[in-house]
Each structure stands twice: as structure tokens, then as C-alpha cells.
Short mmCIF file of C-alpha atoms and ligand atoms in Angstrom, two decimals:
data_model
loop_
_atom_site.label_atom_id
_atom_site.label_comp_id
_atom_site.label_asym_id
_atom_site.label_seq_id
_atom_site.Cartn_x
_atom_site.Cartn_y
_atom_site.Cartn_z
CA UNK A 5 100.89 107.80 95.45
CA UNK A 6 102.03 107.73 92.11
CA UNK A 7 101.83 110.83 90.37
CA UNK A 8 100.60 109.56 87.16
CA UNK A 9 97.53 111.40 85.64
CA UNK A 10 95.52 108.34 84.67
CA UNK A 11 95.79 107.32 88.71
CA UNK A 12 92.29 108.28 90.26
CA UNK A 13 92.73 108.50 93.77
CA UNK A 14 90.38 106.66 95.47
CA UNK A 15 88.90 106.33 98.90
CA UNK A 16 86.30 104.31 100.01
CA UNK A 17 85.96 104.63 103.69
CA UNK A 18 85.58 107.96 105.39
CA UNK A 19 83.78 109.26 108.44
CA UNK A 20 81.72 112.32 108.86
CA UNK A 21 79.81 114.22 112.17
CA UNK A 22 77.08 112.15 111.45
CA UNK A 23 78.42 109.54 112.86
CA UNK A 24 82.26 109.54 115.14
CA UNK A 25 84.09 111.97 112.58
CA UNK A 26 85.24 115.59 113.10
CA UNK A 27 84.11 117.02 109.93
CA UNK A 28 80.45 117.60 108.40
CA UNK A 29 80.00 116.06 104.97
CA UNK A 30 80.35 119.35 103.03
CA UNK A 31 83.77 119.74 104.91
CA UNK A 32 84.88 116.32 104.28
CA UNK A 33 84.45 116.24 100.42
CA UNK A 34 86.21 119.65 100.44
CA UNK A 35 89.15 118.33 102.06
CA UNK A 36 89.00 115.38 99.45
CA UNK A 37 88.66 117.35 96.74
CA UNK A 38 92.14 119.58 98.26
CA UNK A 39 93.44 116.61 98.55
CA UNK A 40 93.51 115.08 95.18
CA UNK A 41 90.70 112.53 95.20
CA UNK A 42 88.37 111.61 92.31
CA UNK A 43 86.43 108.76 93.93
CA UNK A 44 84.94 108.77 97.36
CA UNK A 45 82.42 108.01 99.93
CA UNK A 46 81.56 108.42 103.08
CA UNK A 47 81.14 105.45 105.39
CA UNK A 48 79.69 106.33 108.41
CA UNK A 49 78.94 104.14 111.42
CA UNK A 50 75.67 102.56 111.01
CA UNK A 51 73.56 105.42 109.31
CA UNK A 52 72.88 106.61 106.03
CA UNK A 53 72.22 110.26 106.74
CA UNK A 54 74.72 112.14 105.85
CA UNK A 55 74.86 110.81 102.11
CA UNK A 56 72.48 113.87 100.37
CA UNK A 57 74.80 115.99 101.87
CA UNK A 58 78.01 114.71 100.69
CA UNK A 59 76.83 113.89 97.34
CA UNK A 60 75.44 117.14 96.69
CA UNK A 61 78.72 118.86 97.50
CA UNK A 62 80.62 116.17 95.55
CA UNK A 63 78.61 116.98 92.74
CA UNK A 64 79.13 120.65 92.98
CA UNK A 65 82.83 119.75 92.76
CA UNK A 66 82.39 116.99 90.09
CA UNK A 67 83.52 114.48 92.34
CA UNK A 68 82.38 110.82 91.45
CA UNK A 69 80.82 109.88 94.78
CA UNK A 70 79.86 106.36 95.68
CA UNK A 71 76.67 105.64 98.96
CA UNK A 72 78.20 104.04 101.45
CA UNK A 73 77.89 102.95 104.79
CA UNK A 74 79.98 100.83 107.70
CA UNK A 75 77.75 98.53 109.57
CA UNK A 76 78.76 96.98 113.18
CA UNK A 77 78.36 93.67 112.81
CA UNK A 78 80.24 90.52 114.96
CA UNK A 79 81.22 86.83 113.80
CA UNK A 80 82.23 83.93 116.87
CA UNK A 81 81.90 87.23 119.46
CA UNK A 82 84.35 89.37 117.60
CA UNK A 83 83.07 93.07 116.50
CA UNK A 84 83.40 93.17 112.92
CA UNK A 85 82.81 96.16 110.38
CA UNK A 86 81.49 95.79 107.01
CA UNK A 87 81.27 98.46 104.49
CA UNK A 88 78.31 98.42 101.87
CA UNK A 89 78.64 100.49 99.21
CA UNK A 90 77.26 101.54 95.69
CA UNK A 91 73.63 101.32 96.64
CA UNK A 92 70.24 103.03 96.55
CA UNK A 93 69.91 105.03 99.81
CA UNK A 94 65.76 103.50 99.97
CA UNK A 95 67.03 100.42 99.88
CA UNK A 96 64.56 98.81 102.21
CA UNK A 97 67.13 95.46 103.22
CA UNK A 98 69.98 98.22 104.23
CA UNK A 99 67.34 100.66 106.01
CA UNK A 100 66.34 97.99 108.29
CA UNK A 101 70.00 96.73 108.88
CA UNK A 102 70.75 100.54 109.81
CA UNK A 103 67.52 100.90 112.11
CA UNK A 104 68.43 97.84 114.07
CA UNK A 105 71.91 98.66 114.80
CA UNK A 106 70.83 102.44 115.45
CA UNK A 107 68.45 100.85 118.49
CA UNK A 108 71.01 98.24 119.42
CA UNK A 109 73.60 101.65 119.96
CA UNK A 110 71.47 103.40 122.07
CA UNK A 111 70.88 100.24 124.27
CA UNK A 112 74.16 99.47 124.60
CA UNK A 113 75.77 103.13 125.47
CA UNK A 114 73.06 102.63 128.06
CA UNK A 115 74.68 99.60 129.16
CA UNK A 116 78.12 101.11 128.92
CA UNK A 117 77.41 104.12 130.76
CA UNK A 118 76.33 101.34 133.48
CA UNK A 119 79.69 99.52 133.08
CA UNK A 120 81.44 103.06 133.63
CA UNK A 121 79.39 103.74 136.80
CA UNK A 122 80.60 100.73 138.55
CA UNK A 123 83.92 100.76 137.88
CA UNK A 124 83.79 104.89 139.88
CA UNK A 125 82.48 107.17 137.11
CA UNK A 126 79.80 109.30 136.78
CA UNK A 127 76.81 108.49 134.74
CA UNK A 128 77.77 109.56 131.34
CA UNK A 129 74.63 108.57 129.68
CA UNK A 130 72.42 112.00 129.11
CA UNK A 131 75.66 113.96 127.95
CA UNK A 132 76.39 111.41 125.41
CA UNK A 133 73.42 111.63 123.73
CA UNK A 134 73.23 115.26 124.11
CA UNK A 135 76.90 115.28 122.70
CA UNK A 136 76.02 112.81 119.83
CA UNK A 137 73.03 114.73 119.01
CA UNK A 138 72.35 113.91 115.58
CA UNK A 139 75.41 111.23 114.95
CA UNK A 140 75.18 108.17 115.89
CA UNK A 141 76.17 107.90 119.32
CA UNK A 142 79.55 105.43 120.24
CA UNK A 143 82.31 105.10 122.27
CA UNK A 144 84.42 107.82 120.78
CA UNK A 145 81.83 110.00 122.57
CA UNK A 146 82.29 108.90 125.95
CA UNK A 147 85.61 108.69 125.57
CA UNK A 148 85.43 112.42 124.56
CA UNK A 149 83.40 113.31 128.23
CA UNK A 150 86.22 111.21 129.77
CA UNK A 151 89.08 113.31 128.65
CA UNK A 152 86.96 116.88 129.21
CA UNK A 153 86.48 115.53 132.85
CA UNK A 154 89.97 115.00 132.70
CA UNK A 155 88.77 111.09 133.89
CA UNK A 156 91.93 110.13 130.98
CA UNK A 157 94.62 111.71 129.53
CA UNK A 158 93.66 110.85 126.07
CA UNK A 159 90.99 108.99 123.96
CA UNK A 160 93.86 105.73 123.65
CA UNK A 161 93.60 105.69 127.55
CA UNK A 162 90.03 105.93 127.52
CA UNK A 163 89.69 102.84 125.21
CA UNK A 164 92.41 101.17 127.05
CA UNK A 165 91.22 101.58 130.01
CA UNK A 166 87.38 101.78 129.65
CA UNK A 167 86.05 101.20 126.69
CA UNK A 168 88.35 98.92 124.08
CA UNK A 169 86.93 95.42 123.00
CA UNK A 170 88.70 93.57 125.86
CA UNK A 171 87.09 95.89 128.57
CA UNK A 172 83.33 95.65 126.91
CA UNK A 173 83.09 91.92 128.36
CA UNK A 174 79.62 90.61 126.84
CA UNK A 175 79.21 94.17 125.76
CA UNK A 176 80.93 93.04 122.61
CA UNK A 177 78.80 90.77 121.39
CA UNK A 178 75.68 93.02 120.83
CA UNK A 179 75.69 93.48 117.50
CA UNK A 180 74.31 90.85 114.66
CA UNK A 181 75.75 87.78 113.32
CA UNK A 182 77.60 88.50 110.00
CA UNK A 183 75.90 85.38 108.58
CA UNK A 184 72.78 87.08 108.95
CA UNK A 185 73.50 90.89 108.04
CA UNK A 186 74.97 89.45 104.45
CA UNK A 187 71.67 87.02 103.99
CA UNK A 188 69.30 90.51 104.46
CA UNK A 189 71.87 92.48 102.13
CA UNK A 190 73.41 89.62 99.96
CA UNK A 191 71.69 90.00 95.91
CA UNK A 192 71.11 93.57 96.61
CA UNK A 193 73.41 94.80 94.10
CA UNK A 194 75.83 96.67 96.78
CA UNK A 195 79.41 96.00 96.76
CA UNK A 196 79.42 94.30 100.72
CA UNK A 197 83.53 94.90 101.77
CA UNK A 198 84.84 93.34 104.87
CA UNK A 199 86.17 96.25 106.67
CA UNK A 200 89.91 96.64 107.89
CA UNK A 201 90.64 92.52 108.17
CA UNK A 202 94.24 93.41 109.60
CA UNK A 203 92.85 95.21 112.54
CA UNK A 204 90.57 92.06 114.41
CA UNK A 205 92.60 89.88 116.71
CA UNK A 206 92.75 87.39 114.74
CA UNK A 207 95.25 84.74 113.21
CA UNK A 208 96.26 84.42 109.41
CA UNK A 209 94.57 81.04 109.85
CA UNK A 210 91.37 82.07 111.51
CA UNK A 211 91.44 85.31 109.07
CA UNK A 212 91.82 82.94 106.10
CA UNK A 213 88.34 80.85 108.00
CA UNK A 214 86.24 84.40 108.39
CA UNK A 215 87.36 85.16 104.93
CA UNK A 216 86.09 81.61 103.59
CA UNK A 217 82.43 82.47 105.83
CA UNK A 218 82.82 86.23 104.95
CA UNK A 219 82.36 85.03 100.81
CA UNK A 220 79.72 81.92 101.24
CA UNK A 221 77.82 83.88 102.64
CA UNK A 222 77.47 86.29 100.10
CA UNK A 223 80.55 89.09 100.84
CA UNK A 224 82.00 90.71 97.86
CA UNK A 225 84.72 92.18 98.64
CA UNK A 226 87.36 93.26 101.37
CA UNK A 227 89.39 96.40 102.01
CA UNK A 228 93.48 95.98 101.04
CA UNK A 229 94.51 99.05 102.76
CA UNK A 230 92.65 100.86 105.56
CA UNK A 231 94.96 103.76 106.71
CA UNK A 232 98.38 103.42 107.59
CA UNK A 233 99.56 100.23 107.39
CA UNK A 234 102.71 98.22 106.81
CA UNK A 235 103.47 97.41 103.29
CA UNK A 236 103.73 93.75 103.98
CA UNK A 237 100.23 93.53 105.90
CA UNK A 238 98.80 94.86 102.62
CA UNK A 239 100.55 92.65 100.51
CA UNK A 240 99.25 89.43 102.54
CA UNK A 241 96.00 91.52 102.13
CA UNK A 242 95.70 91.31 98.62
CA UNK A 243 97.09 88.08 98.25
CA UNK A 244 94.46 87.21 100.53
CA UNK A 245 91.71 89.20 98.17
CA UNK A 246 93.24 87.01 95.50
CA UNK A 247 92.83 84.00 97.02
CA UNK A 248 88.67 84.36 98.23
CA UNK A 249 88.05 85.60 95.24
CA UNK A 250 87.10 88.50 96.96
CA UNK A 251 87.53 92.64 95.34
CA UNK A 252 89.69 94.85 96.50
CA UNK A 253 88.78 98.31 98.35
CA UNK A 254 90.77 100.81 99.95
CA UNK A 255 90.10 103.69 101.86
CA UNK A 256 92.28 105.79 104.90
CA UNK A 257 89.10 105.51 107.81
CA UNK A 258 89.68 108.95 107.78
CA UNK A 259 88.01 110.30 111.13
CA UNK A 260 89.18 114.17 111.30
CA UNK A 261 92.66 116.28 110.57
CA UNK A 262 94.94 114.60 113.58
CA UNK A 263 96.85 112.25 114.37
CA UNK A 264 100.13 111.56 112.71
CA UNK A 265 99.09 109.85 109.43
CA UNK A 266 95.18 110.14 108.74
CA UNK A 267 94.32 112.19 105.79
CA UNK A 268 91.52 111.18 103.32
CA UNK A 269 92.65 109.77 100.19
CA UNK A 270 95.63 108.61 102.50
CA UNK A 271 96.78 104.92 102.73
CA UNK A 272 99.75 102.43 101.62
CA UNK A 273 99.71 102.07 98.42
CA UNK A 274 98.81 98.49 97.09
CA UNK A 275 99.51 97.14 93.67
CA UNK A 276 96.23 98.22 91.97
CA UNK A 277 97.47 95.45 88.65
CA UNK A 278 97.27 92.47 90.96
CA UNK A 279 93.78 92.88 92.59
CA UNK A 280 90.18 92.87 91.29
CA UNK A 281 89.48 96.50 91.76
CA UNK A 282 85.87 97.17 93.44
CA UNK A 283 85.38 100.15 91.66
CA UNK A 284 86.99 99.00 88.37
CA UNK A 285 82.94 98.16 87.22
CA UNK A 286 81.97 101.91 88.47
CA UNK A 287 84.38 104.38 86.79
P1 AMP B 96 81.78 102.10 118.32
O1 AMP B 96 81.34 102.40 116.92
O2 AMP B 96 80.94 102.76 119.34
O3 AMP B 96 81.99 100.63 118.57
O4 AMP B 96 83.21 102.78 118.48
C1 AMP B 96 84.27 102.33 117.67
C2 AMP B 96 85.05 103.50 117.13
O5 AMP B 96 85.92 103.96 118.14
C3 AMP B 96 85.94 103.13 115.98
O6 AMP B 96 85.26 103.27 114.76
C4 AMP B 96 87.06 104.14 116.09
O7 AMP B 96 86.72 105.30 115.39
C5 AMP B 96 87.10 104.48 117.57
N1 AMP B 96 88.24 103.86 118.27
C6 AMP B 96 88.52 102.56 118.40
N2 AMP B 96 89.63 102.38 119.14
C7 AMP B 96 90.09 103.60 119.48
C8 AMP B 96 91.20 104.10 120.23
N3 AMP B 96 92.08 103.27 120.80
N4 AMP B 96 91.33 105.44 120.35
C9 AMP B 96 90.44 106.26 119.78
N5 AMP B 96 89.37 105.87 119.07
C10 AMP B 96 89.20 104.56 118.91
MN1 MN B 97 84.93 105.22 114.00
MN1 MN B 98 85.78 100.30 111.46
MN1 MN B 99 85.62 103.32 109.77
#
């Protein structure tokens, strides 16, 4: 980061306990604040509950703070993520996004749990919930029982071997249709940011085609850096951002203090004069 004082450090996607993050909300805009930042919001999985929380303890802090959310969505049976932000937390469209895909994640760690009990393993179910309490309950958590079992070594083996996209089979595809999430929350006046594009398994030419559905359909944005990633994958990022017409976000998808590189208001940098900044408008 450059250490020039008109630089606000910025970070747009974050995760808290209330939904697969280490950290409560107060804790989480502490360590932002420590850690230099000047904008942020949280983004947690498919709920909207821990935003009083955070924003009162930004505010406490005089830290700009920005609603936000990441919603599970999937386009042509890929899981995609979608980050709203900059909205009213009544929002009535967004509340009834969140509710769905709150019952739709219950349902399916129902479903997983039955996946995990045929392939040898216990029934999971009841301790996820218990351990999710009030966060909204996802793999991370069974891949958390996994490892205290000592089922796997480590949450990467869990998702390797368990729980990871490719293992889910029609588990995947549970979530709703893009097309349809940015119709209910398209004209609302949030910022709607494709989540972490580099991270779908997907081709620069089929990227380019969710990209081109991902803005008719009323998208507004996309993230240029999520984390750490190389310098040339967020180059073609915001050439990318350029070229959809599409605004520019940026946040580290910080989940707790481990791991080798995540740290909130930590990502590569990107070349803030070449993009349309999402929160250029807000500050
Ligand atoms: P879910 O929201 O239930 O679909 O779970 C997805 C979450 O699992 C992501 O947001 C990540 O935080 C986490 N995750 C995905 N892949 C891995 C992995 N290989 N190791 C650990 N956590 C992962
Ligand atoms: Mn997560
Ligand atoms: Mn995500
Ligand atoms: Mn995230």
C-alpha cells in the first residue's frame, strides 16, 4: 500500500461470527481500525445481522462504514457470490433475498450431513447447528467437526475431500439463479459487486460471457482484488471492469487472523487511476 496520506484504505469484503468468520463485529472493526483502514464493511454470508454491531463500533472509532452483505447465488450450475452493498438494512427486496437463502442453508447442510453419512461419517447435522448457533450455518462448520474428530487433517482436506464444489454433486446448484437475485435487487440503489470473478472455474472467455449477463441484468460492479492475488490476475481484472463498464471494489475476504496472507484491509494493490472506483460516489 502506498503510504500516501490522501490513500484511504479501503475494504469492502470482510467476514464476521455471524456468519463463517473468527471474529465478532466489534473485534473485526478493531482490527481494521489497527490496521489502517478508513472504509469498510462487513460482508457476511447471506445475513444482515451483524451490521448494528459493526457500525456502531465503527462509529465509535469514526470509521466510515458501508452495509453490506455476500449473497450465495449460482449462474449455468456454478456457485457464485455477489456482494451488495451501500443499502438500507429494511430493505424489504434484500430481506427476502437473505430469508430465502437462510432456509435454502439449513436444507442443504441437511442434505450435506446426508452426503457425509454415506460416504462413512457420522451424522454431523445437530452439532452444526449447535456450532453455528447464531451464524449462518456452512461448510466451514462441518469442516470444523471434521478436523476436531480428527475425520481430516485440516479444513483444505475437508473441502477437498468432502465438501469443495466438485464433491457437492447437485448439491451445488441449490442456490438462486443470478438472473433472478439481480431482477429482486436491481434499481434498489445498492452497489450489486460480483464477488471474487478470479476464483470460479471458469475461462477468460466464459468470464468475459458471465460478466456480459452479470451487467444486463442489472450488476454494478465487480471486485478487482479479493485477497491475495497475483498482480497480473488483477490487472486482467480491471481491464475486465473497464471493459463491462462495470465499478471496481476491493476487499481481502478477510475470515479471521491465519493463514499466511489474510489481514483486513489486505490485498494486491490495483491501479485505483484506471478503474471506476465503487466508493468514489460515497466518500
Ligand atoms: P458455504 O458458504 O457454506 O458455501 O461455504 C463456503 C465458504 O467456505 C467460503 O466462503 C470459504 O470461507 C470457505 N471455504 C471454501 N473453500 C475452502 C477451503 N478449501 N478451505 C477452507 N475454507 C474454504
Ligand atoms: Mn466464507
Ligand atoms: Mn465468497
Ligand atoms: Mn467472502
Amino acid at each position: 500500500m502506498p503510504e500516501n496520506a490522501s490513500y484511504r484504505k479501503v475494504d469492502l469484503h470482510t467476514h464476521s461470527t455471524f456468519s463463517d468468520g473468527r471474529l465478532s463485529p466489534t473485534e473485526l472493526v478493531d482490527l481494521a481500525v489497527e490496521q489502517g483502514v478508513t472504509l469498510f464493511s462487513l460482508t457476511d454470508h447471506d445475513t444482515l445481522d451483524g451490521l448494528v454491531e459493526a457500525r456502531t463500533r465503527a462509529e465509535s472509532h469514526q470509521l466510515s462504514f458501508l452495509n453490506g452483505v455476500e449473497l450465495s447465488t449460482q449462474w449455468k450450475g456454478i456457485p457464485l457470490h455477489m456482494v451488495a452493498l451501500n443499502f438500507d438494512p429494511n430493505n424489504a427486496a434484500l430481506n427476502a433475498v437473505v430469508k430465502e437463502n437462510q432456509a435454502i442453508r439449513l436444507d442443504r447442510a441437511r442434505r450435506i450431513a446426508d452426503l457425509l453419512i454415506k460416504q462413512g461419517l457420522p451424522d454431523l447435522f445437530d452439532e452444526a447447528v449447535t456450532l453455528a448457533g447464531k451464524s449462518q450455518l456452512g461448510r466451514p462448520h462441518f469442516a470444523t467437526l471434521m478436523i476436531e474428530k480428527g475425520l481430516v487433517k485440516d479444513a483444505n482436506k475437508a473441502f477437498d475431500r468432502y465438501l469443495g464444489n466438485k464433491r457437492l454433486g447437485s448439491l451445488r446448484d441449490v442456490w438462486p439463479e443470478l438472473e433472478v437475485v439481480l431482477g429482486q435487487l436491481k434499481d434498489q440503489g445498492m452497489a450489486l459487486i460480483l464477488a471474487h470473478p478470479k476464483r470460479y472455474p471458469l475461462t477468460v472467455t466464459k468470464l468475459k460471457r458471465l460478466l456480459a449477463d452479470f451487467k444486463a441484468w442489472g450488476g454494478t460492479g465487480m471486485e478487482v482484488a479479493s485477497g491475495n492475488e497475483r498482480p497480473d490476475h488483477v490487472r486482467l481484472m480491471e481491464r475486465l471492469s473497464q471493459e463491462f463498464a462495470l465499478h471496481a471494489s476491493v476487499g481481502s475476504d478477510f475470515h479471521g487472523p491465519f493463514g499466511p496472507w489474510t489481514q483486513v484491509g489486505r490485498f494486491t494493490q490495483i491501479h485505483e487511476s484506471e478503474v471506476d472506483l465503487v466508493w468514489r460516489d460515497w466518500v
